[in-house]
mmCIF file of C-alpha atoms in Angstrom:
data_model
loop_
_atom_site.group_PDB
_atom_site.id
_atom_site.type_symbol
_atom_site.label_atom_id
_atom_site.label_comp_id
_atom_site.label_asym_id
_atom_site.label_seq_id
_atom_site.Cartn_x
_atom_site.Cartn_y
_atom_site.Cartn_z
ATOM 1 C CA MET A 1 -11.794 37.215 28.621
ATOM 2 C CA THR A 2 -15.576 35.664 28.885
ATOM 3 C CA PRO A 3 -15.325 32.035 28.074
ATOM 4 C CA SER A 4 -18.144 31.538 26.054
ATOM 5 C CA SER A 5 -15.241 33.900 23.773
ATOM 6 C CA ASP A 6 -12.311 31.414 25.494
ATOM 7 C CA THR A 7 -11.272 28.246 22.549
ATOM 8 C CA PRO A 8 -13.727 25.418 23.446
ATOM 9 C CA ASP A 9 -11.998 22.320 23.675
ATOM 10 C CA PRO A 10 -12.095 19.829 21.451
ATOM 11 C CA TYR A 11 -12.161 17.155 24.123
ATOM 12 C CA ALA A 12 -13.847 18.825 26.457
ATOM 13 C CA ASP A 13 -16.920 17.205 24.881
ATOM 14 C CA PRO A 14 -15.701 14.343 22.896
ATOM 15 C CA LEU A 15 -17.530 11.672 20.762
ATOM 16 C CA VAL A 16 -18.346 9.075 21.995
ATOM 17 C CA PHE A 17 -17.504 5.221 20.639
ATOM 18 C CA GLY A 18 -20.583 4.826 18.943
ATOM 19 C CA GLN A 19 -20.737 8.534 16.867
ATOM 20 C CA ARG A 20 -16.934 8.462 16.143
ATOM 21 C CA LEU A 21 -17.557 4.805 14.136
ATOM 22 C CA GLN A 22 -21.209 6.696 12.151
ATOM 23 C CA ILE A 23 -19.062 9.682 11.268
ATOM 24 C CA LEU A 24 -15.733 7.516 10.219
ATOM 25 C CA ARG A 25 -18.174 4.657 8.894
ATOM 26 C CA ASN A 26 -19.637 7.661 6.327
ATOM 27 C CA ARG A 27 -16.831 9.401 5.434
ATOM 28 C CA ARG A 28 -15.548 5.637 3.970
ATOM 29 C CA GLY A 29 -18.971 5.863 1.760
ATOM 30 C CA LEU A 30 -20.047 1.893 3.708
ATOM 31 C CA THR A 31 -23.675 1.327 4.922
ATOM 32 C CA ARG A 32 -24.162 -0.764 8.110
ATOM 33 C CA ASP A 33 -24.611 -3.958 5.789
ATOM 34 C CA GLN A 34 -21.110 -3.469 3.833
ATOM 35 C CA LEU A 35 -19.311 -3.283 7.614
ATOM 36 C CA GLY A 36 -21.663 -5.751 9.248
ATOM 37 C CA GLY A 37 -20.296 -7.781 6.568
ATOM 38 C CA LEU A 38 -16.744 -6.862 6.976
ATOM 39 C CA LEU A 39 -16.515 -7.832 9.410
ATOM 40 C CA GLY A 40 -19.059 -10.249 9.413
ATOM 41 C CA ARG A 41 -21.720 -8.857 12.129
ATOM 42 C CA SER A 42 -24.991 -7.549 11.066
ATOM 43 C CA ALA A 43 -26.410 -3.868 9.903
ATOM 44 C CA SER A 44 -28.557 -4.331 13.548
ATOM 45 C CA TRP A 45 -25.207 -5.110 15.004
ATOM 46 C CA VAL A 46 -23.010 -1.333 13.579
ATOM 47 C CA LYS A 47 -26.989 0.124 14.117
ATOM 48 C CA GLY A 48 -26.216 -0.516 17.769
ATOM 49 C CA VAL A 49 -22.786 0.022 18.293
ATOM 50 C CA GLU A 50 -23.084 3.368 16.284
ATOM 51 C CA SER A 51 -26.856 4.109 18.479
ATOM 52 C CA GLY A 52 -24.517 3.204 22.142
ATOM 53 C CA ARG A 53 -27.240 0.447 22.701
ATOM 54 C CA LEU A 54 -24.997 -2.301 23.082
ATOM 55 C CA LYS A 55 -21.307 -1.195 24.563
ATOM 56 C CA THR A 56 -17.854 -1.244 22.973
ATOM 57 C CA PRO A 57 -16.719 -3.837 21.109
ATOM 58 C CA LYS A 58 -13.605 -5.186 22.634
ATOM 59 C CA LEU A 59 -10.308 -4.805 20.947
ATOM 60 C CA GLU A 60 -10.301 -6.895 18.318
ATOM 61 C CA LEU A 61 -13.375 -5.997 17.030
ATOM 62 C CA ILE A 62 -12.383 -2.452 17.741
ATOM 63 C CA LEU A 63 -8.848 -2.746 15.039
ATOM 64 C CA GLY A 64 -10.671 -4.838 12.810
ATOM 65 C CA ILE A 65 -13.122 -2.170 12.546
ATOM 66 C CA ALA A 66 -10.128 -0.129 12.249
ATOM 67 C CA GLU A 67 -8.188 -1.633 8.803
ATOM 68 C CA ILE A 68 -11.461 -1.901 7.698
ATOM 69 C CA LEU A 69 -12.002 2.379 7.427
ATOM 70 C CA ARG A 70 -9.048 2.723 7.399
ATOM 71 C CA VAL A 71 -8.086 4.806 10.154
ATOM 72 C CA ARG A 72 -5.054 5.743 10.402
ATOM 73 C CA ASP A 73 -4.468 6.955 14.682
ATOM 74 C CA LEU A 74 -6.762 4.486 16.189
ATOM 75 C CA ALA A 75 -7.069 7.499 18.712
ATOM 76 C CA GLU A 76 -9.433 8.770 15.750
ATOM 77 C CA LEU A 77 -11.907 6.361 15.960
ATOM 78 C CA THR A 78 -11.650 5.527 19.878
ATOM 79 C CA GLY A 79 -11.701 8.885 20.944
ATOM 80 C CA SER A 80 -8.482 7.639 23.324
ATOM 81 C CA GLN A 81 -6.168 11.034 23.315
ATOM 82 C CA THR A 82 -3.656 8.770 26.428
ATOM 83 C CA VAL A 83 -2.408 6.110 23.492
ATOM 84 C CA HIS A 84 -2.219 7.576 19.818
ATOM 85 C CA VAL A 85 -1.631 4.476 17.640
ATOM 86 C CA ASP A 86 -1.055 4.893 13.253
ATOM 87 C CA LEU A 87 -2.469 2.194 11.880
ATOM 88 C CA PHE A 88 -1.905 3.175 8.767
ATOM 89 C CA ALA A 89 0.757 5.582 8.662
ATOM 90 C CA GLY A 90 4.977 4.837 9.651
ATOM 91 C CA PRO A 91 6.431 7.139 11.593
ATOM 92 C CA GLY A 92 8.295 9.563 9.195
ATOM 93 C CA HIS A 93 11.299 8.408 7.781
ATOM 94 C CA PRO A 94 14.598 10.410 8.835
ATOM 95 C CA ARG A 95 15.353 10.735 5.019
ATOM 96 C CA LEU A 96 11.845 12.028 4.016
ATOM 97 C CA PRO A 97 11.855 16.101 4.254
ATOM 98 C CA ALA A 98 15.062 16.077 2.110
ATOM 99 C CA VAL A 99 12.586 13.206 -0.177
ATOM 100 C CA LYS A 100 9.687 16.072 -0.176
ATOM 101 C CA ALA A 101 12.307 18.952 -0.804
ATOM 102 C CA ALA A 102 12.651 17.696 -4.215
ATOM 103 C CA VAL A 103 9.087 17.234 -4.935
ATOM 104 C CA ASP A 104 8.206 20.225 -3.739
ATOM 105 C CA ALA A 105 11.161 22.368 -5.022
ATOM 106 C CA PHE A 106 9.638 24.686 -8.207
ATOM 107 C CA PRO A 107 12.669 25.038 -10.035
ATOM 108 C CA VAL A 108 12.828 27.505 -12.090
ATOM 109 C CA SER A 109 16.840 28.028 -13.754
ATOM 110 C CA THR A 110 19.220 25.085 -15.174
ATOM 111 C CA PRO A 111 22.880 25.893 -13.278
ATOM 112 C CA HIS A 112 24.274 22.060 -14.402
ATOM 113 C CA GLU A 113 23.473 20.506 -17.736
ATOM 114 C CA ALA A 114 21.487 17.057 -17.211
ATOM 115 C CA PRO A 115 22.877 14.122 -17.107
ATOM 116 C CA PRO A 116 22.163 12.054 -20.345
ATOM 117 C CA THR A 117 19.210 10.312 -20.633
ATOM 118 C CA ALA A 118 21.026 7.082 -20.191
ATOM 119 C CA HIS A 119 22.756 7.495 -17.092
ATOM 120 C CA LEU A 120 19.623 8.432 -15.079
ATOM 121 C CA ARG A 121 18.578 5.290 -16.351
ATOM 122 C CA ALA A 122 21.713 3.389 -15.489
ATOM 123 C CA ARG A 123 20.381 5.424 -12.065
ATOM 124 C CA LEU A 124 17.235 4.474 -11.652
ATOM 125 C CA ASP A 125 18.004 1.071 -12.673
ATOM 126 C CA ARG A 126 20.284 0.692 -9.527
ATOM 127 C CA ALA A 127 18.111 2.738 -7.106
ATOM 128 C CA TRP A 128 14.867 -0.456 -8.350
ATOM 129 C CA ALA A 129 18.235 -3.523 -7.806
ATOM 130 C CA ALA A 130 18.873 -1.304 -4.475
ATOM 131 C CA ARG A 131 15.690 -1.241 -3.189
ATOM 132 C CA HIS A 132 14.201 -4.980 -3.827
ATOM 133 C CA LYS A 133 17.989 -6.492 -2.117
ATOM 134 C CA SER A 134 17.957 -3.924 0.971
ATOM 135 C CA PRO A 135 16.194 -5.596 4.277
ATOM 136 C CA ASN A 136 15.784 -1.079 5.081
ATOM 137 C CA HIS A 137 14.885 -0.008 1.586
ATOM 138 C CA ARG A 138 13.174 3.084 2.785
ATOM 139 C CA ASP A 139 16.999 3.775 3.606
ATOM 140 C CA VAL A 140 18.408 3.044 0.161
ATOM 141 C CA VAL A 141 15.549 4.998 -1.512
ATOM 142 C CA GLY A 142 15.746 8.532 0.079
ATOM 143 C CA ALA A 143 19.030 8.743 -0.692
ATOM 144 C CA LEU A 144 18.612 8.856 -3.992
ATOM 145 C CA LEU A 145 15.408 10.201 -4.549
ATOM 146 C CA PRO A 146 16.512 13.422 -3.962
ATOM 147 C CA ASP A 147 19.281 13.617 -6.269
ATOM 148 C CA LEU A 148 18.098 11.517 -9.404
ATOM 149 C CA ILE A 149 14.055 13.183 -9.667
ATOM 150 C CA ARG A 150 16.762 17.181 -9.821
ATOM 151 C CA ASP A 151 18.295 15.660 -12.242
ATOM 152 C CA ALA A 152 15.211 13.751 -13.425
ATOM 153 C CA GLN A 153 13.492 16.958 -13.758
ATOM 154 C CA THR A 154 16.804 18.965 -15.051
ATOM 155 C CA ALA A 155 16.642 16.533 -17.707
ATOM 156 C CA VAL A 156 12.546 17.426 -18.925
ATOM 157 C CA ARG A 157 13.251 20.997 -19.209
ATOM 158 C CA GLN A 158 17.046 20.916 -20.924
ATOM 159 C CA ALA A 159 15.307 18.100 -23.999
ATOM 160 C CA ASP A 160 15.938 19.208 -27.344
ATOM 161 C CA ARG A 161 14.246 17.044 -28.818
ATOM 162 C CA ALA A 162 10.451 15.611 -28.550
ATOM 163 C CA GLY A 163 11.919 12.256 -28.985
ATOM 164 C CA GLU A 164 14.419 13.109 -26.280
ATOM 165 C CA ARG A 165 11.578 15.195 -24.995
ATOM 166 C CA ARG A 166 9.511 12.292 -23.759
ATOM 167 C CA ALA A 167 12.463 9.716 -22.975
ATOM 168 C CA ALA A 168 13.327 12.199 -20.537
ATOM 169 C CA GLN A 169 9.547 12.559 -19.439
ATOM 170 C CA ALA A 170 9.081 8.343 -19.518
ATOM 171 C CA ILE A 171 12.635 8.476 -16.841
ATOM 172 C CA LEU A 172 11.420 11.036 -14.157
ATOM 173 C CA SER A 173 7.381 9.748 -14.167
ATOM 174 C CA GLU A 174 9.521 5.959 -13.183
ATOM 175 C CA SER A 175 11.246 8.045 -10.772
ATOM 176 C CA TYR A 176 8.209 9.676 -8.462
ATOM 177 C CA ALA A 177 7.039 5.328 -9.156
ATOM 178 C CA LEU A 178 10.359 5.266 -6.853
ATOM 179 C CA CYS A 179 9.596 8.178 -4.735
ATOM 180 C CA GLN A 180 5.460 7.119 -4.093
ATOM 181 C CA PHE A 181 6.930 3.762 -3.031
ATOM 182 C CA PHE A 182 9.097 5.490 -0.626
ATOM 183 C CA VAL A 183 6.493 8.562 0.234
ATOM 184 C CA ALA A 184 3.572 5.127 0.615
ATOM 185 C CA TYR A 185 2.755 4.438 4.550
ATOM 186 C CA GLN A 186 3.915 7.539 5.661
ATOM 187 C CA PRO A 187 2.526 10.624 7.445
ATOM 188 C CA ASP A 188 2.065 12.441 4.236
ATOM 189 C CA ALA A 189 -1.253 11.819 2.526
ATOM 190 C CA PRO A 190 -0.653 15.449 0.456
ATOM 191 C CA LEU A 191 2.924 14.606 -0.736
ATOM 192 C CA LEU A 192 1.687 10.880 -1.468
ATOM 193 C CA TRP A 193 -0.627 12.683 -4.260
ATOM 194 C CA ARG A 194 1.184 15.034 -5.162
ATOM 195 C CA VAL A 195 4.097 12.164 -6.501
ATOM 196 C CA ALA A 196 0.945 9.904 -7.857
ATOM 197 C CA GLU A 197 -0.484 12.495 -10.239
ATOM 198 C CA ARG A 198 3.118 14.196 -11.209
ATOM 199 C CA GLY A 199 3.979 9.874 -12.060
ATOM 200 C CA LEU A 200 0.494 10.363 -14.418
ATOM 201 C CA ILE A 201 1.255 13.281 -16.281
ATOM 202 C CA SER A 202 4.724 12.789 -17.073
ATOM 203 C CA ALA A 203 3.962 8.688 -17.972
ATOM 204 C CA GLN A 204 1.209 10.800 -20.382
ATOM 205 C CA GLU A 205 3.245 12.991 -21.632
ATOM 206 C CA SER A 206 6.688 10.822 -22.291
ATOM 207 C CA GLU A 207 3.338 8.439 -24.549
ATOM 208 C CA ASP A 208 5.440 4.842 -23.456
ATOM 209 C CA PRO A 209 2.625 2.723 -22.958
ATOM 210 C CA ARG A 210 5.052 0.956 -19.692
ATOM 211 C CA ALA A 211 5.088 4.116 -18.365
ATOM 212 C CA ILE A 212 2.061 5.032 -18.242
ATOM 213 C CA GLY A 213 0.760 1.891 -17.152
ATOM 214 C CA VAL A 214 3.168 2.329 -14.391
ATOM 215 C CA ALA A 215 1.684 4.993 -13.130
ATOM 216 C CA ALA A 216 -1.968 3.876 -13.412
ATOM 217 C CA TRP A 217 -0.764 0.802 -11.451
ATOM 218 C CA LEU A 218 0.604 3.275 -8.741
ATOM 219 C CA ALA A 219 -2.457 5.678 -9.093
ATOM 220 C CA THR A 220 -5.135 2.324 -8.974
ATOM 221 C CA GLN A 221 -3.033 2.057 -5.294
ATOM 222 C CA ALA A 222 -3.146 4.981 -4.012
ATOM 223 C CA HIS A 223 -7.259 5.342 -4.750
ATOM 224 C CA ARG A 224 -8.095 1.978 -3.095
ATOM 225 C CA ASP A 225 -6.035 2.450 -0.293
ATOM 226 C CA SER A 226 -7.734 5.945 -0.324
ATOM 227 C CA GLY A 227 -10.924 4.334 1.243
ATOM 228 C CA TYR A 228 -14.072 2.764 -0.019
ATOM 229 C CA ALA A 229 -15.065 5.767 -1.620
ATOM 230 C CA HIS A 230 -12.600 5.570 -3.080
ATOM 231 C CA PHE A 231 -13.123 2.075 -5.275
ATOM 232 C CA ASP A 232 -14.819 2.835 -8.159
ATOM 233 C CA ALA A 233 -12.249 6.139 -9.301
ATOM 234 C CA ALA A 234 -8.711 2.965 -9.135
ATOM 235 C CA ASP A 235 -11.494 0.185 -11.105
ATOM 236 C CA ALA A 236 -11.481 4.323 -13.499
ATOM 237 C CA VAL A 237 -7.979 4.708 -14.278
ATOM 238 C CA ASN A 238 -6.927 1.175 -13.626
ATOM 239 C CA LEU A 239 -9.741 -0.359 -16.799
ATOM 240 C CA ALA A 240 -9.081 2.863 -18.829
ATOM 241 C CA THR A 241 -5.206 2.481 -19.048
ATOM 242 C CA LEU A 242 -5.939 -1.656 -20.285
ATOM 243 C CA ALA A 243 -8.499 -0.691 -22.814
ATOM 244 C CA HIS A 244 -5.393 1.435 -23.552
ATOM 245 C CA LEU A 245 -2.404 -1.192 -23.086
ATOM 246 C CA THR A 246 -4.551 -4.239 -24.644
ATOM 247 C CA PRO A 247 -4.632 -3.675 -28.759
ATOM 248 C CA LEU A 248 -0.896 -3.233 -27.998
ATOM 249 C CA LEU A 249 -0.409 -7.203 -26.223
ATOM 250 C CA PRO A 250 -0.522 -9.467 -28.920
ATOM 251 C CA ASP A 251 2.978 -8.199 -30.018
ATOM 252 C CA ALA A 252 4.156 -5.994 -26.493
ATOM 253 C CA PRO A 253 8.352 -6.539 -24.798
ATOM 254 C CA ASN A 254 8.047 -8.146 -21.798
ATOM 255 C CA GLN A 255 7.555 -4.721 -19.930
ATOM 256 C CA VAL A 256 5.347 -4.306 -21.329
ATOM 257 C CA LEU A 257 3.076 -7.612 -21.082
ATOM 258 C CA ALA A 258 3.632 -7.684 -17.681
ATOM 259 C CA ILE A 259 2.737 -3.333 -16.311
ATOM 260 C CA ALA A 260 -1.015 -5.193 -18.201
ATOM 261 C CA GLY A 261 -0.671 -8.482 -15.574
ATOM 262 C CA ALA A 262 -0.122 -6.265 -12.867
ATOM 263 C CA LEU A 263 -3.117 -4.166 -13.539
ATOM 264 C CA THR A 264 -5.628 -6.498 -14.290
ATOM 265 C CA PHE A 265 -4.408 -8.127 -10.778
ATOM 266 C CA GLU A 266 -4.575 -5.229 -9.660
ATOM 267 C CA ALA A 267 -8.895 -5.155 -10.475
ATOM 268 C CA GLY A 268 -8.542 -8.341 -8.891
ATOM 269 C CA TYR A 269 -7.000 -6.693 -5.938
ATOM 270 C CA THR A 270 -10.477 -4.290 -5.569
ATOM 271 C CA ALA A 271 -13.681 -6.741 -6.666
ATOM 272 C CA ALA A 272 -11.542 -8.512 -3.487
ATOM 273 C CA ARG A 273 -11.973 -5.582 -1.124
ATOM 274 C CA ARG A 274 -15.858 -4.987 -2.335
ATOM 275 C CA GLY A 275 -16.117 -8.788 -1.776
ATOM 276 C CA GLU A 276 -17.185 -9.498 -5.176
ATOM 277 C CA THR A 277 -15.096 -13.598 -5.523
ATOM 278 C CA GLY A 278 -15.979 -13.871 -8.762
ATOM 279 C CA THR A 279 -15.070 -11.614 -9.921
ATOM 280 C CA ALA A 280 -11.463 -10.920 -7.651
ATOM 281 C CA TRP A 281 -10.560 -15.224 -8.602
ATOM 282 C CA ARG A 282 -11.493 -14.418 -12.181
ATOM 283 C CA TYR A 283 -9.096 -11.109 -13.428
ATOM 284 C CA TRP A 284 -6.469 -14.058 -11.237
ATOM 285 C CA ASP A 285 -6.766 -16.378 -13.817
ATOM 286 C CA GLN A 286 -6.648 -13.712 -16.093
ATOM 287 C CA ALA A 287 -2.667 -12.562 -14.758
ATOM 288 C CA ARG A 288 -2.240 -14.943 -14.369
ATOM 289 C CA ALA A 289 -2.880 -16.469 -18.538
ATOM 290 C CA ILE A 290 -0.377 -12.932 -18.786
ATOM 291 C CA ALA A 291 2.457 -14.307 -16.542
ATOM 292 C CA GLU A 292 2.734 -18.311 -17.949
ATOM 293 C CA ARG A 293 2.894 -15.605 -21.745
ATOM 294 C CA LEU A 294 6.505 -15.093 -19.514
ATOM 295 C CA PRO A 295 10.095 -15.566 -19.409
ATOM 296 C CA ALA A 296 10.205 -17.999 -15.690
ATOM 297 C CA ASP A 297 12.702 -16.642 -13.969
ATOM 298 C CA PHE A 298 11.512 -12.663 -15.429
ATOM 299 C CA TYR A 299 10.537 -10.189 -12.606
ATOM 300 C CA ASP A 300 9.487 -6.202 -13.435
ATOM 301 C CA PRO A 301 11.283 -4.488 -10.987
ATOM 302 C CA VAL A 302 8.314 -2.047 -10.567
ATOM 303 C CA THR A 303 5.644 -3.983 -9.934
ATOM 304 C CA SER A 304 7.266 -7.575 -8.827
ATOM 305 C CA PHE A 305 4.422 -9.131 -12.082
ATOM 306 C CA SER A 306 6.411 -12.434 -12.190
ATOM 307 C CA ARG A 307 5.354 -15.801 -12.477
ATOM 308 C CA ALA A 308 6.864 -15.811 -9.738
ATOM 309 C CA ILE A 309 4.265 -13.525 -7.429
ATOM 310 C CA MET A 310 1.213 -14.973 -9.122
ATOM 311 C CA GLY A 311 0.942 -17.200 -5.468
ATOM 312 C CA ALA A 312 1.119 -14.207 -3.125
ATOM 313 C CA HIS A 313 -1.739 -12.773 -4.909
ATOM 314 C CA ALA A 314 -3.871 -15.547 -4.226
ATOM 315 C CA VAL A 315 -3.368 -15.012 -0.585
ATOM 316 C CA THR A 316 -3.960 -11.815 -0.968
ATOM 317 C CA VAL A 317 -7.469 -12.188 -2.900
ATOM 318 C CA ALA A 318 -8.504 -15.309 -0.346
ATOM 319 C CA VAL A 319 -7.160 -12.899 2.411
ATOM 320 C CA GLU A 320 -9.264 -9.600 0.817
ATOM 321 C CA LEU A 321 -11.973 -12.465 0.810
ATOM 322 C CA HIS A 322 -12.390 -12.198 4.416
ATOM 323 C CA ALA A 323 -11.390 -16.383 3.552
ATOM 324 C CA GLY A 324 -9.185 -18.116 5.925
ATOM 325 C CA GLY A 325 -9.260 -22.302 4.694
ATOM 326 C CA GLU A 326 -8.433 -20.255 1.596
ATOM 327 C CA SER A 327 -5.577 -18.211 2.635
ATOM 328 C CA VAL A 328 -3.639 -20.673 4.424
ATOM 329 C CA ARG A 329 -4.362 -23.343 1.379
ATOM 330 C CA GLN A 330 -3.319 -20.651 -0.611
ATOM 331 C CA ALA A 331 -0.389 -19.776 1.520
ATOM 332 C CA ALA A 332 1.050 -22.761 1.554
ATOM 333 C CA ALA A 333 1.374 -23.325 -2.427
ATOM 334 C CA ALA A 334 2.718 -20.413 -3.025
ATOM 335 C CA ASP A 335 6.615 -20.389 -1.966
ATOM 336 C CA ALA A 336 7.820 -17.244 -1.096
ATOM 337 C CA VAL A 337 11.578 -18.213 -1.131
ATOM 338 C CA THR A 338 11.089 -17.878 -4.866
ATOM 339 C CA ILE A 339 10.461 -13.893 -5.103
ATOM 340 C CA PRO A 340 13.381 -12.031 -4.640
ATOM 341 C CA SER A 341 13.046 -8.797 -4.004
ATOM 342 C CA ARG A 342 12.541 -8.473 0.039
ATOM 343 C CA PRO A 343 10.380 -6.336 0.634
ATOM 344 C CA ARG A 344 7.882 -8.288 -1.706
ATOM 345 C CA ARG A 345 8.785 -10.835 0.113
ATOM 346 C CA ALA A 346 8.170 -9.928 3.657
ATOM 347 C CA ARG A 347 4.293 -8.494 2.362
ATOM 348 C CA HIS A 348 4.135 -11.838 1.152
ATOM 349 C CA ARG A 349 4.649 -12.578 3.931
ATOM 350 C CA ILE A 350 2.268 -10.808 6.616
ATOM 351 C CA GLU A 351 -0.102 -11.539 3.698
ATOM 352 C CA GLU A 352 -0.217 -15.130 4.600
ATOM 353 C CA ALA A 353 0.109 -13.642 8.733
ATOM 354 C CA ARG A 354 -3.418 -12.505 7.603
ATOM 355 C CA GLY A 355 -4.745 -15.690 6.515
ATOM 356 C CA TYR A 356 -3.182 -17.249 9.254
ATOM 357 C CA GLN A 357 -5.382 -14.608 11.995
ATOM 358 C CA LEU A 358 -8.312 -15.573 9.628
ATOM 359 C CA ASP A 359 -8.171 -18.696 10.384
ATOM 360 C CA GLY A 360 -7.316 -19.027 14.158
ATOM 361 C CA GLN A 361 -3.928 -19.220 13.928
ATOM 362 C CA PRO A 362 -2.563 -16.681 16.069
ATOM 363 C CA ASP A 363 1.095 -18.954 16.642
ATOM 364 C CA ALA A 364 2.132 -19.181 13.071
ATOM 365 C CA ALA A 365 0.365 -15.062 12.664
ATOM 366 C CA LEU A 366 3.386 -14.315 14.826
ATOM 367 C CA ALA A 367 5.513 -16.599 13.879
ATOM 368 C CA THR A 368 4.860 -15.831 9.632
ATOM 369 C CA LEU A 369 5.594 -11.880 10.948
ATOM 370 C CA ASP A 370 8.797 -12.280 12.530
ATOM 371 C CA LYS A 371 10.166 -13.669 8.780
ATOM 372 C CA ALA A 372 8.524 -10.841 7.500
ATOM 373 C CA HIS A 373 10.603 -8.651 10.217
ATOM 374 C CA GLU A 374 13.653 -10.399 8.782
ATOM 375 C CA ALA A 375 14.097 -10.592 5.545
ATOM 376 C CA ALA A 376 12.875 -6.532 5.001
ATOM 377 C CA PRO A 377 12.390 -4.541 8.781
ATOM 378 C CA GLU A 378 11.007 -1.392 7.438
ATOM 379 C CA THR A 379 7.722 -3.423 5.532
ATOM 380 C CA ILE A 380 6.843 -4.005 8.317
ATOM 381 C CA LYS A 381 7.562 -1.440 10.105
ATOM 382 C CA TYR A 382 5.317 1.069 8.215
ATOM 383 C CA ASN A 383 1.689 -2.250 7.665
ATOM 384 C CA GLY A 384 -1.225 -1.570 9.234
ATOM 385 C CA TYR A 385 -2.726 -5.372 9.152
ATOM 386 C CA ALA A 386 0.448 -6.430 11.127
ATOM 387 C CA LYS A 387 0.145 -3.776 12.908
ATOM 388 C CA ARG A 388 -2.686 -5.199 13.768
ATOM 389 C CA ILE A 389 -2.258 -8.587 14.486
ATOM 390 C CA VAL A 390 0.898 -7.737 16.891
ATOM 391 C CA LEU A 391 -1.155 -5.186 19.502
ATOM 392 C CA GLU A 392 -4.205 -7.673 19.185
ATOM 393 C CA GLU A 393 -2.042 -10.178 19.886
ATOM 394 C CA ALA A 394 -0.993 -8.309 22.599
ATOM 395 C CA GLU A 395 -4.228 -8.717 23.997
ATOM 396 C CA SER A 396 -3.586 -12.862 24.610
ATOM 397 C CA LYS A 397 -4.339 -13.893 27.446
ATOM 398 C CA ILE A 398 -2.238 -16.792 26.690
ATOM 399 C CA PRO A 399 1.479 -15.516 28.932
ATOM 400 C CA ALA A 400 3.548 -17.070 25.647
ATOM 401 C CA ARG A 401 1.992 -15.387 23.327
ATOM 402 C CA ARG A 402 0.924 -12.224 24.918
ATOM 403 C CA ARG A 403 5.166 -12.445 25.085
ATOM 404 C CA ARG A 404 5.511 -12.958 21.599
ATOM 405 C CA ALA A 405 3.512 -10.189 20.682
ATOM 406 C CA SER A 406 5.103 -7.827 22.870
ATOM 407 C CA GLU A 407 8.114 -9.014 21.283
ATOM 408 C CA LEU A 408 7.415 -8.241 17.617
ATOM 409 C CA ALA A 409 6.020 -5.454 18.408
ATOM 410 C CA GLU A 410 9.463 -3.344 20.326
ATOM 411 C CA LYS A 411 10.899 -4.902 17.145
ATOM 412 C CA MET A 412 8.384 -3.252 14.890
ATOM 413 C CA GLY A 413 9.548 0.114 17.037
ATOM 414 C CA LEU A 414 5.981 -0.180 18.101
ATOM 415 C CA LEU A 415 7.095 1.196 21.505
ATOM 416 C CA ALA A 416 9.044 3.759 20.888
ATOM 417 C CA ALA A 417 7.492 7.531 21.939
#
């Protein structure tokens, strides 16, 4: 066999860092101006790195670039095949295959009778409650999902009357919503999109405003997390759903009011990702006004929307706007203890840690990540922002900080093969 007919070695003539950066930046739909602005650098600096005129930046900046470009494996950006670090895709959970099998199944027959929708509703409510209470919430939810999805699918197929079918579709849509929480940040993006799309279809078939809002809320996040080029798609789903719900709000029950509030905040979240300060805070103000219409003890089991969550949302907006000082001020004002959900409380701690890191307080950031790990280890294990902070501080020149970051890396499972 001649060399020309051999299968080429993809690493024989690898792309240099600058070339990889340019390809990934273009793939995400960012201009040099936009990327530079998000990094606190100029467009000419980005061009210099991409052209090779400037040397490869230090780890801190590489991790910042990876975060903005949503690079899943750091090797994709650096070109190094010796170290693979999944930033925005966590390790596959042991229960993922069983959940995937339930989602992918195409049951053309129904060998058993479906449970009543009231029974499915009670199981789904218990599953949400278990998710909020458990530090290892993915494991708990992953054990419940396969049977829940199969039974909800069967209930839809066996429904005889239109009202029963719509009620079963609402249950099925919310089952997919719970599934999307489980699948998120695991190494199977196509599965996540199948779940999101099926949730949207079931919600539309249900004609239930709450189900429609929840499915759109999750689809908005899926689009936004796909990168800058998908922000318009996120807004399209979000704002169309808000327009659909708005006429219902004057007399809406709390569950519908809450999903409208969650969607309103999501519009602000996307605006913050774009760097649109005024728009981001305007949507946050609107969401807070909706939260004030809810009872003081109300807490949405899917979105966590409530009065208690608005402080955490303020931290997120400030962090996404890369406003370090404002992030710390908002973190001081927010009370994480009032968030009843362990995974949501852990996520809030991670956002606080990002704020401290932006403000030049790495020790406070690491201490806050320790609190996140205490609240819900499976949340921090799958979070790319937490990984970035830990990896960055593991390179610190200060021994005590480096040691603390390394200990946290071990607890998070970053050292696992």
